GROMACS .gro file of C-alpha atoms in nm:
model
  189
    1MET     CA    1  -8.265   6.730  -9.962
    2GLN     CA    2  -7.920   6.644  -9.839
    3TYR     CA    3  -7.876   6.503  -9.492
    4ILE     CA    4  -7.621   6.387  -9.241
    5GLN     CA    5  -7.680   6.102  -9.005
    6TYR     CA    6  -7.473   6.121  -8.686
    7GLY     CA    7  -7.403   5.920  -8.372
    8ASP     CA    8  -7.461   6.002  -8.008
    9PHE     CA    9  -7.129   6.190  -7.978
   10GLY     CA   10  -7.184   6.386  -8.299
   11GLU     CA   11  -6.972   6.162  -8.521
   12VAL     CA   12  -7.081   6.166  -8.884
   13LEU     CA   13  -7.207   5.819  -8.973
   14CYS     CA   14  -7.321   5.886  -9.327
   15VAL     CA   15  -7.412   6.160  -9.571
   16GLY     CA   16  -7.676   6.127  -9.836
   17SER     CA   17  -7.953   6.267 -10.047
   18ALA     CA   18  -8.324   6.199 -10.027
   19PRO     CA   19  -8.635   6.343 -10.192
   20ASP     CA   20  -8.752   6.666 -10.025
   21SER     CA   21  -9.069   6.488  -9.911
   22ALA     CA   22  -8.879   6.203  -9.738
   23ASP     CA   23  -8.935   6.139  -9.368
   24LEU     CA   24  -8.593   6.099  -9.204
   25SER     CA   25  -8.725   6.050  -8.850
   26SER     CA   26  -8.677   5.672  -8.861
   27MET     CA   27  -8.305   5.720  -8.927
   28GLY     CA   28  -8.227   5.852  -8.578
   29ASN     CA   29  -8.001   6.154  -8.539
   30THR     CA   30  -8.010   6.347  -8.867
   31ILE     CA   31  -7.978   6.704  -8.982
   32THR     CA   32  -8.043   6.850  -9.324
   33VAL     CA   33  -7.780   7.065  -9.489
   34GLY     CA   34  -7.752   7.273  -9.802
   35SER     CA   35  -7.467   7.067  -9.942
   36ILE     CA   36  -7.282   6.751  -9.848
   37VAL     CA   37  -6.986   6.825 -10.075
   38GLY     CA   38  -6.667   6.796  -9.870
   39VAL     CA   39  -6.852   6.668  -9.564
   40GLY     CA   40  -6.747   6.338  -9.410
   41ALA     CA   41  -6.648   6.157  -9.093
   42GLU     CA   42  -6.288   6.281  -9.130
   43THR     CA   43  -6.379   6.647  -9.174
   44HIS     CA   44  -6.689   6.731  -8.968
   45TYR     CA   45  -6.899   6.646  -8.665
   46VAL     CA   46  -7.240   6.757  -8.538
   47GLN     CA   47  -7.284   6.961  -8.222
   48ASN     CA   48  -7.615   7.106  -8.100
   49GLY     CA   49  -7.773   7.020  -8.435
   50GLU     CA   50  -7.509   7.214  -8.632
   51LEU     CA   51  -7.243   7.084  -8.865
   52VAL     CA   52  -6.897   7.178  -8.732
   53PRO     CA   53  -6.562   7.129  -8.908
   54PHE     CA   54  -6.289   6.962  -8.707
   55PRO     CA   55  -6.022   7.208  -8.593
   56ALA     CA   56  -5.675   7.151  -8.734
   57LYS     CA   57  -5.498   6.852  -8.578
   58PRO     CA   58  -5.211   6.997  -8.372
   59SER     CA   59  -4.973   6.706  -8.439
   60PRO     CA   60  -4.969   6.348  -8.562
   61HIS     CA   61  -4.966   6.250  -8.194
   62HIS     CA   62  -5.311   6.390  -8.116
   63GLU     CA   63  -5.639   6.198  -8.120
   64TRP     CA   64  -5.992   6.333  -8.132
   65ASP     CA   65  -6.178   6.304  -7.802
   66TRP     CA   66  -6.552   6.288  -7.859
   67THR     CA   67  -6.639   6.374  -7.499
   68THR     CA   68  -6.453   6.708  -7.498
   69LYS     CA   69  -6.476   6.763  -7.876
   70SER     CA   70  -6.108   6.847  -7.885
   71TRP     CA   71  -5.773   6.703  -7.991
   72LEU     CA   72  -5.589   6.543  -7.699
   73PRO     CA   73  -5.227   6.429  -7.705
   74ASN     CA   74  -5.165   6.055  -7.715
   75LEU     CA   75  -4.840   6.029  -7.518
   76ASP     CA   76  -4.805   5.654  -7.571
   77ALA     CA   77  -4.831   5.693  -7.949
   78ALA     CA   78  -4.580   5.981  -7.938
   79ARG     CA   79  -4.336   5.770  -7.733
   80GLU     CA   80  -4.370   5.478  -7.976
   81SER     CA   81  -4.315   5.712  -8.269
   82GLN     CA   82  -3.998   5.844  -8.108
   83ARG     CA   83  -3.878   5.490  -8.026
   84GLN     CA   84  -3.917   5.406  -8.393
   85ALA     CA   85  -3.733   5.727  -8.485
   86TRP     CA   86  -3.445   5.623  -8.257
   87ASN     CA   87  -3.437   5.279  -8.425
   88ALA     CA   88  -3.430   5.439  -8.770
   89TRP     CA   89  -3.150   5.674  -8.661
   90ARG     CA   90  -2.951   5.379  -8.524
   91ASP     CA   91  -2.993   5.186  -8.849
   92ARG     CA   92  -2.890   5.488  -9.060
   93GLU     CA   93  -2.579   5.541  -8.846
   94LEU     CA   94  -2.482   5.175  -8.876
   95VAL     CA   95  -2.522   5.184  -9.255
   96ALA     CA   96  -2.321   5.508  -9.279
   97GLY     CA   97  -2.004   5.326  -9.177
   98TYR     CA   98  -1.702   5.465  -8.997
   99VAL     CA   99  -1.384   5.638  -9.112
  100HIS     CA  100  -1.057   5.484  -8.992
  101GLU     CA  101  -0.717   5.592  -9.124
  102GLY     CA  102  -0.883   5.790  -9.401
  103HIS     CA  103  -1.101   5.503  -9.529
  104ARG     CA  104  -1.475   5.453  -9.467
  105PHE     CA  105  -1.558   5.098  -9.362
  106HIS     CA  106  -1.890   4.922  -9.334
  107THR     CA  107  -2.017   4.868  -8.981
  108ASN     CA  108  -2.302   4.631  -9.062
  109ASP     CA  109  -2.331   4.279  -8.921
  110GLY     CA  110  -2.213   4.114  -9.242
  111PHE     CA  111  -1.889   4.310  -9.264
  112MET     CA  112  -1.819   4.261  -8.895
  113GLY     CA  113  -1.869   3.886  -8.943
  114GLU     CA  114  -1.622   3.884  -9.234
  115LEU     CA  115  -1.363   4.063  -9.021
  116HIS     CA  116  -1.416   3.808  -8.742
  117LEU     CA  117  -1.357   3.523  -8.988
  118LEU     CA  118  -1.041   3.685  -9.124
  119LEU     CA  119  -0.912   3.745  -8.772
  120LYS     CA  120  -0.986   3.386  -8.675
  121GLY     CA  121  -0.799   3.267  -8.983
  122HIS     CA  122  -0.495   3.475  -8.883
  123GLU     CA  123  -0.510   3.361  -8.520
  124GLU     CA  124  -0.535   2.995  -8.622
  125GLY     CA  125  -0.245   3.030  -8.864
  126LEU     CA  126  -0.467   2.949  -9.162
  127ILE     CA  127  -0.401   3.291  -9.313
  128THR     CA  128  -0.046   3.422  -9.329
  129GLY     CA  129   0.066   3.760  -9.447
  130THR     CA  130  -0.216   3.999  -9.527
  131SER     CA  131  -0.584   3.974  -9.614
  132SER     CA  132  -0.790   4.182  -9.852
  133VAL     CA  133  -1.036   4.413  -9.680
  134ARG     CA  134  -1.277   4.619  -9.889
  135THR     CA  135  -1.382   4.973  -9.794
  136MET     CA  136  -1.725   5.123  -9.857
  137THR     CA  137  -1.586   5.279 -10.177
  138ASN     CA  138  -1.472   4.932 -10.293
  139GLU     CA  139  -1.106   5.009 -10.240
  140VAL     CA  140  -0.919   4.691 -10.151
  141LEU     CA  141  -0.669   4.727  -9.867
  142GLN     CA  142  -0.420   4.467  -9.747
  143LYS     CA  143  -0.437   4.420  -9.369
  144THR     CA  144  -0.236   4.205  -9.131
  145GLY     CA  145  -0.403   4.006  -8.856
  146ALA     CA  146  -0.308   4.275  -8.602
  147GLU     CA  147  -0.453   4.548  -8.825
  148ILE     CA  148  -0.776   4.350  -8.870
  149LYS     CA  149  -0.798   4.304  -8.493
  150THR     CA  150  -0.756   4.682  -8.443
  151LEU     CA  151  -1.011   4.761  -8.715
  152LEU     CA  152  -1.258   4.514  -8.566
  153LEU     CA  153  -1.218   4.670  -8.222
  154ILE     CA  154  -1.257   5.027  -8.350
  155LEU     CA  155  -1.563   4.944  -8.561
  156GLY     CA  156  -1.712   4.744  -8.275
  157LEU     CA  157  -1.668   5.036  -8.035
  158HIS     CA  158  -1.827   5.269  -8.289
  159ARG     CA  159  -2.126   5.035  -8.321
  160GLN     CA  160  -2.152   5.008  -7.944
  161ALA     CA  161  -2.157   5.389  -7.911
  162ILE     CA  162  -2.442   5.407  -8.162
  163TYR     CA  163  -2.642   5.142  -7.976
  164GLN     CA  164  -2.570   5.309  -7.639
  165GLN     CA  165  -2.693   5.647  -7.762
  166SER     CA  166  -3.006   5.484  -7.902
  167TRP     CA  167  -3.073   5.293  -7.578
  168VAL     CA  168  -3.026   5.604  -7.362
  169GLY     CA  169  -3.257   5.805  -7.588
  170LYS     CA  170  -3.530   5.539  -7.586
  171ASP     CA  171  -3.501   5.484  -7.209
  172ALA     CA  172  -3.536   5.857  -7.145
  173LEU     CA  173  -3.871   5.865  -7.326
  174ALA     CA  174  -4.035   5.665  -7.045
  175GLY     CA  175  -3.986   5.948  -6.796
  176LEU     CA  176  -4.118   6.228  -7.018
  177THR     CA  177  -4.469   6.344  -6.934
  178THR     CA  178  -4.554   6.612  -7.191
  179LEU     CA  179  -4.596   6.586  -7.565
  180GLU     CA  180  -4.348   6.868  -7.619
  181ASP     CA  181  -4.079   6.688  -7.417
  182ILE     CA  182  -4.146   6.357  -7.592
  183VAL     CA  183  -4.123   6.516  -7.938
  184ALA     CA  184  -3.801   6.694  -7.834
  185GLY     CA  185  -3.667   6.360  -7.703
  186GLY     CA  186  -3.607   6.221  -8.050
  187PRO     CA  187  -3.275   6.129  -8.208
  188PRO     CA  188  -3.024   6.375  -8.352
  189ALA     CA  189  -3.119   6.515  -8.692
   0.00000   0.00000   0.00000
């Protein structure tokens, strides 16, 4: 015979086979079934002595509630998922760079630091004339101190706009009270 042992809420604890003459009464909550193929804790539960398949999970943000035997939304998990989505969006936008005067420039921390060093060199008189600045397509441009200062400001403002949009999006999640609103509160596609 094939059997299923289950817990007090109907959760499948184990599936197994035993001789037809075996006494399963010492195992606690058990039912016998025709086949245990495809039966497990992730796929079925027991209710009123019957094996029942779990209904489809409505979203990744739902959790099974054993008391009601239904999927309930986990709003905290959905909010955290959306916060992570906002962070990933922010990081993608920062890596994508920014186009200025027809050239795409990096906007990552490393490039911004290099621009700061070049600007400092120009301001201190250690660099005269122009400096080489590389675009995302590896084109080398010659920039004066004033042009580097302008580029640094423009790229910095672009970065700040990305961070601001991310912060506003993440802050708004706290006030959302339905799963639908939280899922809709994610970053731009």
